[in-house]
């Protein structure tokens, strides 16, 4: 048995985040798949919130993806996935918070909203967040590099990417593509998609379209 056990669900983007960090750092781990519709007895002994991801590291339990990822980065420091300066670390944490409190809720609202009016409002909200990422994030922080902070990949990249791998479901069910004008965002997505750690656990667009069918009704053609 490996030192790290991660409790995950393949469809869960939050668990995807932490699996990406494990892959990027080359950490040996045991993957324990949880059926979120039929959780095993005693799962809350591992994850008190009853959610994935959660990890067990020796005698310790850690849950919540953003917390897990910083824990892994501290305990397994190479390669580092946070910038070294205090201000850059603060910027990284701001963007992780932006993902959790603004971007992800807008994505989820658009996918899950049953009414057209709700969907249109959600599209506008999500567009606004993509615009903010494009201009306030990538164009200001990444310079000539492919990732959020330039040449070095970070926890911020892995925090956002799972939702972009799932974007085909949003396009299929809500007709919402990443707008062409966000060229820096599109370049970032392409760079992440080609990274070895991402390729190692990637799923096809058909996988996400099928798995997200229960959350959404396809757009009428």
C-alpha atoms as a printed R data frame, in Angstrom:
    type eleno elety resid chain resno       x      y       z
1   ATOM     1    CA   UNK     A     1   0.000  0.000   0.000
2   ATOM     2    CA   UNK     A     2   1.236  3.505  -0.855
3   ATOM     3    CA   UNK     A     3   1.714  6.207   1.766
4   ATOM     4    CA   UNK     A     4  -1.091  8.231   0.143
5   ATOM     5    CA   UNK     A     5  -4.618  7.014  -0.485
6   ATOM     6    CA   UNK     A     6  -6.923  9.351  -2.381
7   ATOM     7    CA   UNK     A     7 -10.671  8.901  -2.272
8   ATOM     8    CA   UNK     A     8 -11.953 10.115  -5.604
9   ATOM     9    CA   UNK     A     9 -14.754  9.932  -8.156
10  ATOM    10    CA   UNK     A    10 -13.829 10.020 -11.816
11  ATOM    11    CA   UNK     A    11 -16.584 12.469 -12.716
12  ATOM    12    CA   UNK     A    12 -15.749 14.909  -9.898
13  ATOM    13    CA   UNK     A    13 -13.716 17.950 -11.014
14  ATOM    14    CA   UNK     A    14 -12.605 18.672  -7.451
15  ATOM    15    CA   UNK     A    15 -11.074 15.220  -7.117
16  ATOM    16    CA   UNK     A    16  -9.570 15.704 -10.581
17  ATOM    17    CA   UNK     A    17  -7.627 18.682  -9.203
18  ATOM    18    CA   UNK     A    18  -5.893 16.652  -6.533
19  ATOM    19    CA   UNK     A    19  -5.206 13.703  -8.816
20  ATOM    20    CA   UNK     A    20  -3.480 16.129 -11.203
21  ATOM    21    CA   UNK     A    21  -1.238 17.366  -8.403
22  ATOM    22    CA   UNK     A    22  -0.347 13.789  -7.427
23  ATOM    23    CA   UNK     A    23   0.471 13.009 -11.059
24  ATOM    24    CA   UNK     A    24   2.518 16.174 -11.565
25  ATOM    25    CA   UNK     A    25   4.618 15.512  -8.481
26  ATOM    26    CA   UNK     A    26   5.100 11.829  -9.289
27  ATOM    27    CA   UNK     A    27   3.713 10.785  -5.901
28  ATOM    28    CA   UNK     A    28   2.893  7.117  -5.528
29  ATOM    29    CA   UNK     A    29  -0.715  6.735  -4.406
30  ATOM    30    CA   UNK     A    30  -3.596  4.322  -4.154
31  ATOM    31    CA   UNK     A    31  -6.767  5.463  -5.908
32  ATOM    32    CA   UNK     A    32 -10.008  4.549  -4.172
33  ATOM    33    CA   UNK     A    33 -13.027  5.249  -6.365
34  ATOM    34    CA   UNK     A    34 -16.178  6.306  -4.510
35  ATOM    35    CA   UNK     A    35 -19.665  5.962  -5.934
36  ATOM    36    CA   UNK     A    36 -21.144  9.287  -4.875
37  ATOM    37    CA   UNK     A    37 -24.661  7.939  -5.342
38  ATOM    38    CA   UNK     A    38 -23.957  4.985  -3.040
39  ATOM    39    CA   UNK     A    39 -21.190  5.926  -0.639
40  ATOM    40    CA   UNK     A    40 -19.642  3.084   1.324
41  ATOM    41    CA   UNK     A    41 -20.377  2.692   5.007
42  ATOM    42    CA   UNK     A    42 -17.767  4.467   7.088
43  ATOM    43    CA   UNK     A    43 -16.774  6.913   4.350
44  ATOM    44    CA   UNK     A    44 -17.426  9.871   6.660
45  ATOM    45    CA   UNK     A    45 -14.740  8.473   8.959
46  ATOM    46    CA   UNK     A    46 -12.334  9.398   6.159
47  ATOM    47    CA   UNK     A    47 -14.124 12.435   4.743
48  ATOM    48    CA   UNK     A    48 -16.299 14.055   7.421
49  ATOM    49    CA   UNK     A    49 -18.147 16.132   4.800
50  ATOM    50    CA   UNK     A    50 -18.953 12.973   2.857
51  ATOM    51    CA   UNK     A    51 -17.341 14.447  -0.258
52  ATOM    52    CA   UNK     A    52 -14.408 13.712  -2.534
53  ATOM    53    CA   UNK     A    53 -11.544 14.239  -2.691
54  ATOM    54    CA   UNK     A    54 -10.095 13.203   0.616
55  ATOM    55    CA   UNK     A    55  -6.678 11.769   1.281
56  ATOM    56    CA   UNK     A    56  -5.173  9.610   3.958
57  ATOM    57    CA   UNK     A    57  -1.453 10.109   4.540
58  ATOM    58    CA   UNK     A    58  -0.199  7.814   7.242
59  ATOM    59    CA   UNK     A    59  -2.260  8.680  10.306
60  ATOM    60    CA   UNK     A    60  -3.551 11.937   8.866
61  ATOM    61    CA   UNK     A    61  -6.728 12.772   6.938
62  ATOM    62    CA   UNK     A    62  -7.088 15.842   4.759
63  ATOM    63    CA   UNK     A    63 -10.157 16.878   2.795
64  ATOM    64    CA   UNK     A    64 -11.243 19.734   0.482
65  ATOM    65    CA   UNK     A    65  -9.302 19.917  -2.790
66  ATOM    66    CA   UNK     A    66  -7.668 23.327  -2.325
67  ATOM    67    CA   UNK     A    67  -6.439 22.336   1.144
68  ATOM    68    CA   UNK     A    68  -5.272 18.922  -0.061
69  ATOM    69    CA   UNK     A    69  -3.301 20.500  -2.882
70  ATOM    70    CA   UNK     A    70  -1.452 22.935  -0.636
71  ATOM    71    CA   UNK     A    71  -0.764 20.118   1.825
72  ATOM    72    CA   UNK     A    72   0.716 17.961  -0.932
73  ATOM    73    CA   UNK     A    73   2.819 20.886  -2.140
74  ATOM    74    CA   UNK     A    74   4.279 21.391   1.332
75  ATOM    75    CA   UNK     A    75   4.857 17.739   2.177
76  ATOM    76    CA   UNK     A    76   6.191 16.842  -1.280
77  ATOM    77    CA   UNK     A    77   7.960 20.096  -2.234
78  ATOM    78    CA   UNK     A    78   9.394 19.048  -5.589
79  ATOM    79    CA   UNK     A    79   8.440 20.250  -8.063
80  ATOM    80    CA   UNK     A    80   7.008 23.287  -6.262
81  ATOM    81    CA   UNK     A    81   3.526 24.265  -7.418
82  ATOM    82    CA   UNK     A    82   3.264 27.668  -5.750
83  ATOM    83    CA   UNK     A    83   5.427 30.684  -6.594
84  ATOM    84    CA   UNK     A    84   8.255 31.531  -4.218
85  ATOM    85    CA   UNK     A    85   7.551 35.209  -3.444
86  ATOM    86    CA   UNK     A    86   4.973 36.260  -0.893
87  ATOM    87    CA   UNK     A    87   3.056 38.466  -3.333
88  ATOM    88    CA   UNK     A    88   2.939 35.776  -6.017
89  ATOM    89    CA   UNK     A    89   1.697 33.244  -3.451
90  ATOM    90    CA   UNK     A    90  -1.017 35.723  -2.469
91  ATOM    91    CA   UNK     A    91  -1.969 36.158  -6.123
92  ATOM    92    CA   UNK     A    92  -2.164 32.388  -6.559
93  ATOM    93    CA   UNK     A    93  -4.467 32.060  -3.571
94  ATOM    94    CA   UNK     A    94  -6.653 34.901  -4.861
95  ATOM    95    CA   UNK     A    95  -7.109 33.030  -8.148
96  ATOM    96    CA   UNK     A    96  -7.849 29.749  -6.377
97  ATOM    97    CA   UNK     A    97 -10.509 31.582  -4.374
98  ATOM    98    CA   UNK     A    98 -11.855 33.131  -7.595
99  ATOM    99    CA   UNK     A    99 -12.195 29.661  -9.086
100 ATOM   100    CA   UNK     A   100 -14.029 28.323  -6.057
101 ATOM   101    CA   UNK     A   101 -16.344 31.257  -5.357
102 ATOM   102    CA   UNK     A   102 -17.063 32.718  -8.801
103 ATOM   103    CA   UNK     A   103 -15.979 30.671 -11.810
104 ATOM   104    CA   UNK     A   104 -17.111 27.211 -10.674
105 ATOM   105    CA   UNK     A   105 -20.543 28.361  -9.413
106 ATOM   106    CA   UNK     A   106 -21.190 30.131 -12.734
107 ATOM   107    CA   UNK     A   107 -20.207 27.010 -14.694
108 ATOM   108    CA   UNK     A   108 -22.445 24.825 -12.525
109 ATOM   109    CA   UNK     A   109 -25.385 27.243 -12.666
110 ATOM   110    CA   UNK     A   110 -25.297 27.321 -16.458
111 ATOM   111    CA   UNK     A   111 -25.142 23.545 -16.764
112 ATOM   112    CA   UNK     A   112 -27.863 22.844 -14.210
113 ATOM   113    CA   UNK     A   113 -30.370 25.655 -14.832
114 ATOM   114    CA   UNK     A   114 -33.557 24.295 -16.435
115 ATOM   115    CA   UNK     A   115 -34.999 27.614 -17.644
116 ATOM   116    CA   UNK     A   116 -33.753 29.451 -20.730
117 ATOM   117    CA   UNK     A   117 -33.798 32.810 -18.937
118 ATOM   118    CA   UNK     A   118 -31.645 31.380 -16.155
119 ATOM   119    CA   UNK     A   119 -29.269 29.916 -18.705
120 ATOM   120    CA   UNK     A   120 -28.875 33.252 -20.508
121 ATOM   121    CA   UNK     A   121 -28.117 35.033 -17.255
122 ATOM   122    CA   UNK     A   122 -25.599 32.319 -16.360
123 ATOM   123    CA   UNK     A   123 -23.931 32.643 -19.773
124 ATOM   124    CA   UNK     A   124 -23.440 36.345 -19.195
125 ATOM   125    CA   UNK     A   125 -21.991 35.697 -15.752
126 ATOM   126    CA   UNK     A   126 -19.625 33.012 -17.014
127 ATOM   127    CA   UNK     A   127 -18.537 35.199 -19.940
128 ATOM   128    CA   UNK     A   128 -17.691 37.970 -17.463
129 ATOM   129    CA   UNK     A   129 -15.518 35.573 -15.464
130 ATOM   130    CA   UNK     A   130 -13.728 34.302 -18.584
131 ATOM   131    CA   UNK     A   131 -13.054 37.906 -19.574
132 ATOM   132    CA   UNK     A   132 -11.606 38.591 -16.125
133 ATOM   133    CA   UNK     A   133  -9.369 35.511 -16.373
134 ATOM   134    CA   UNK     A   134  -8.199 36.536 -19.846
135 ATOM   135    CA   UNK     A   135  -7.284 40.128 -19.011
136 ATOM   136    CA   UNK     A   136  -6.655 40.289 -15.262
137 ATOM   137    CA   UNK     A   137  -5.114 36.834 -14.968
138 ATOM   138    CA   UNK     A   138  -3.358 35.331 -17.940
139 ATOM   139    CA   UNK     A   139  -2.411 38.500 -19.815
140 ATOM   140    CA   UNK     A   140  -0.982 40.165 -16.692
141 ATOM   141    CA   UNK     A   141   0.679 37.211 -14.982
142 ATOM   142    CA   UNK     A   142   1.804 34.663 -17.552
143 ATOM   143    CA   UNK     A   143   4.055 36.815 -19.757
144 ATOM   144    CA   UNK     A   144   5.318 34.708 -22.653
145 ATOM   145    CA   UNK     A   145   4.885 31.436 -20.753
146 ATOM   146    CA   UNK     A   146   2.108 28.926 -21.352
147 ATOM   147    CA   UNK     A   147   0.830 28.725 -17.775
148 ATOM   148    CA   UNK     A   148  -0.850 31.056 -15.290
149 ATOM   149    CA   UNK     A   149   2.456 32.225 -13.831
150 ATOM   150    CA   UNK     A   150   4.499 31.884 -16.993
151 ATOM   151    CA   UNK     A   151   6.888 29.005 -17.578
152 ATOM   152    CA   UNK     A   152   6.187 27.183 -14.290
153 ATOM   153    CA   UNK     A   153   2.946 25.296 -13.828
154 ATOM   154    CA   UNK     A   154   1.155 25.926 -10.539
155 ATOM   155    CA   UNK     A   155  -1.750 24.939  -8.338
156 ATOM   156    CA   UNK     A   156  -3.763 27.674 -10.046
157 ATOM   157    CA   UNK     A   157  -3.527 25.879 -13.397
158 ATOM   158    CA   UNK     A   158  -4.664 22.608 -11.861
159 ATOM   159    CA   UNK     A   159  -7.407 24.369  -9.904
160 ATOM   160    CA   UNK     A   160  -9.130 25.624 -13.056
161 ATOM   161    CA   UNK     A   161  -8.307 22.950 -15.632
162 ATOM   162    CA   UNK     A   162 -10.820 20.200 -14.679
163 ATOM   163    CA   UNK     A   163 -13.726 22.452 -15.656
164 ATOM   164    CA   UNK     A   164 -12.117 23.185 -19.011
165 ATOM   165    CA   UNK     A   165 -11.722 19.461 -19.677
166 ATOM   166    CA   UNK     A   166 -15.475 19.239 -19.010
167 ATOM   167    CA   UNK     A   167 -16.269 22.178 -21.288
168 ATOM   168    CA   UNK     A   168 -17.528 19.902 -24.117
169 ATOM   169    CA   UNK     A   169 -20.517 19.064 -21.899
170 ATOM   170    CA   UNK     A   170 -21.282 22.767 -21.494
171 ATOM   171    CA   UNK     A   171 -20.968 23.273 -25.244
172 ATOM   172    CA   UNK     A   172 -23.153 20.251 -26.001
173 ATOM   173    CA   UNK     A   173 -25.940 20.964 -23.543
174 ATOM   174    CA   UNK     A   174 -25.878 24.773 -23.383
175 ATOM   175    CA   UNK     A   175 -24.289 25.794 -26.677
176 ATOM   176    CA   UNK     A   176 -21.592 27.787 -24.872
177 ATOM   177    CA   UNK     A   177 -18.062 27.591 -26.303
178 ATOM   178    CA   UNK     A   178 -15.008 29.436 -25.051
179 ATOM   179    CA   UNK     A   179 -15.292 32.692 -27.001
180 ATOM   180    CA   UNK     A   180 -12.798 33.118 -29.848
181 ATOM   181    CA   UNK     A   181 -11.657 36.507 -28.563
182 ATOM   182    CA   UNK     A   182 -10.133 34.979 -25.444
183 ATOM   183    CA   UNK     A   183  -7.004 33.906 -27.281
184 ATOM   184    CA   UNK     A   184  -4.745 33.731 -24.237
185 ATOM   185    CA   UNK     A   185  -7.222 31.492 -22.441
186 ATOM   186    CA   UNK     A   186  -7.423 29.191 -25.440
187 ATOM   187    CA   UNK     A   187  -3.619 28.954 -25.585
188 ATOM   188    CA   UNK     A   188  -3.512 28.154 -21.876
189 ATOM   189    CA   UNK     A   189  -6.078 25.380 -22.268
190 ATOM   190    CA   UNK     A   190  -4.137 23.871 -25.168
191 ATOM   191    CA   UNK     A   191  -0.896 23.896 -23.165
192 ATOM   192    CA   UNK     A   192  -2.532 22.215 -20.166
193 ATOM   193    CA   UNK     A   193  -4.211 19.613 -22.356
194 ATOM   194    CA   UNK     A   194  -0.808 18.503 -23.652
195 ATOM   195    CA   UNK     A   195   0.905 18.233 -20.279
196 ATOM   196    CA   UNK     A   196   1.898 14.679 -19.311
197 ATOM   197    CA   UNK     A   197   0.158 14.786 -15.925
198 ATOM   198    CA   UNK     A   198  -3.072 15.915 -17.604
199 ATOM   199    CA   UNK     A   199  -2.863 13.376 -20.450
200 ATOM   200    CA   UNK     A   200  -2.283 10.546 -17.950
201 ATOM   201    CA   UNK     A   201  -5.776 10.841 -16.454
202 ATOM   202    CA   UNK     A   202  -7.698 12.641 -19.202
203 ATOM   203    CA   UNK     A   203 -11.164 11.545 -20.297
204 ATOM   204    CA   UNK     A   204 -12.741 12.075 -23.696
205 ATOM   205    CA   UNK     A   205 -15.316 14.737 -24.474
206 ATOM   206    CA   UNK     A   206 -17.822 11.923 -25.084
207 ATOM   207    CA   UNK     A   207 -17.223 10.690 -21.541
208 ATOM   208    CA   UNK     A   208 -18.239 14.050 -20.066
209 ATOM   209    CA   UNK     A   209 -21.195 14.523 -22.388
210 ATOM   210    CA   UNK     A   210 -22.546 11.158 -21.271
211 ATOM   211    CA   UNK     A   211 -21.789 11.620 -17.575
212 ATOM   212    CA   UNK     A   212 -23.305 15.118 -17.397
213 ATOM   213    CA   UNK     A   213 -26.495 14.185 -19.229
214 ATOM   214    CA   UNK     A   214 -28.422 13.862 -15.977
215 ATOM   215    CA   UNK     A   215 -27.591 17.458 -15.043
216 ATOM   216    CA   UNK     A   216 -28.749 19.075 -18.269
217 ATOM   217    CA   UNK     A   217 -31.106 18.921 -21.231
218 ATOM   218    CA   UNK     A   218 -29.518 19.331 -24.677
219 ATOM   219    CA   UNK     A   219 -30.017 22.624 -26.468
220 ATOM   220    CA   UNK     A   220 -32.800 22.403 -29.065
221 ATOM   221    CA   UNK     A   221 -31.479 22.503 -32.629
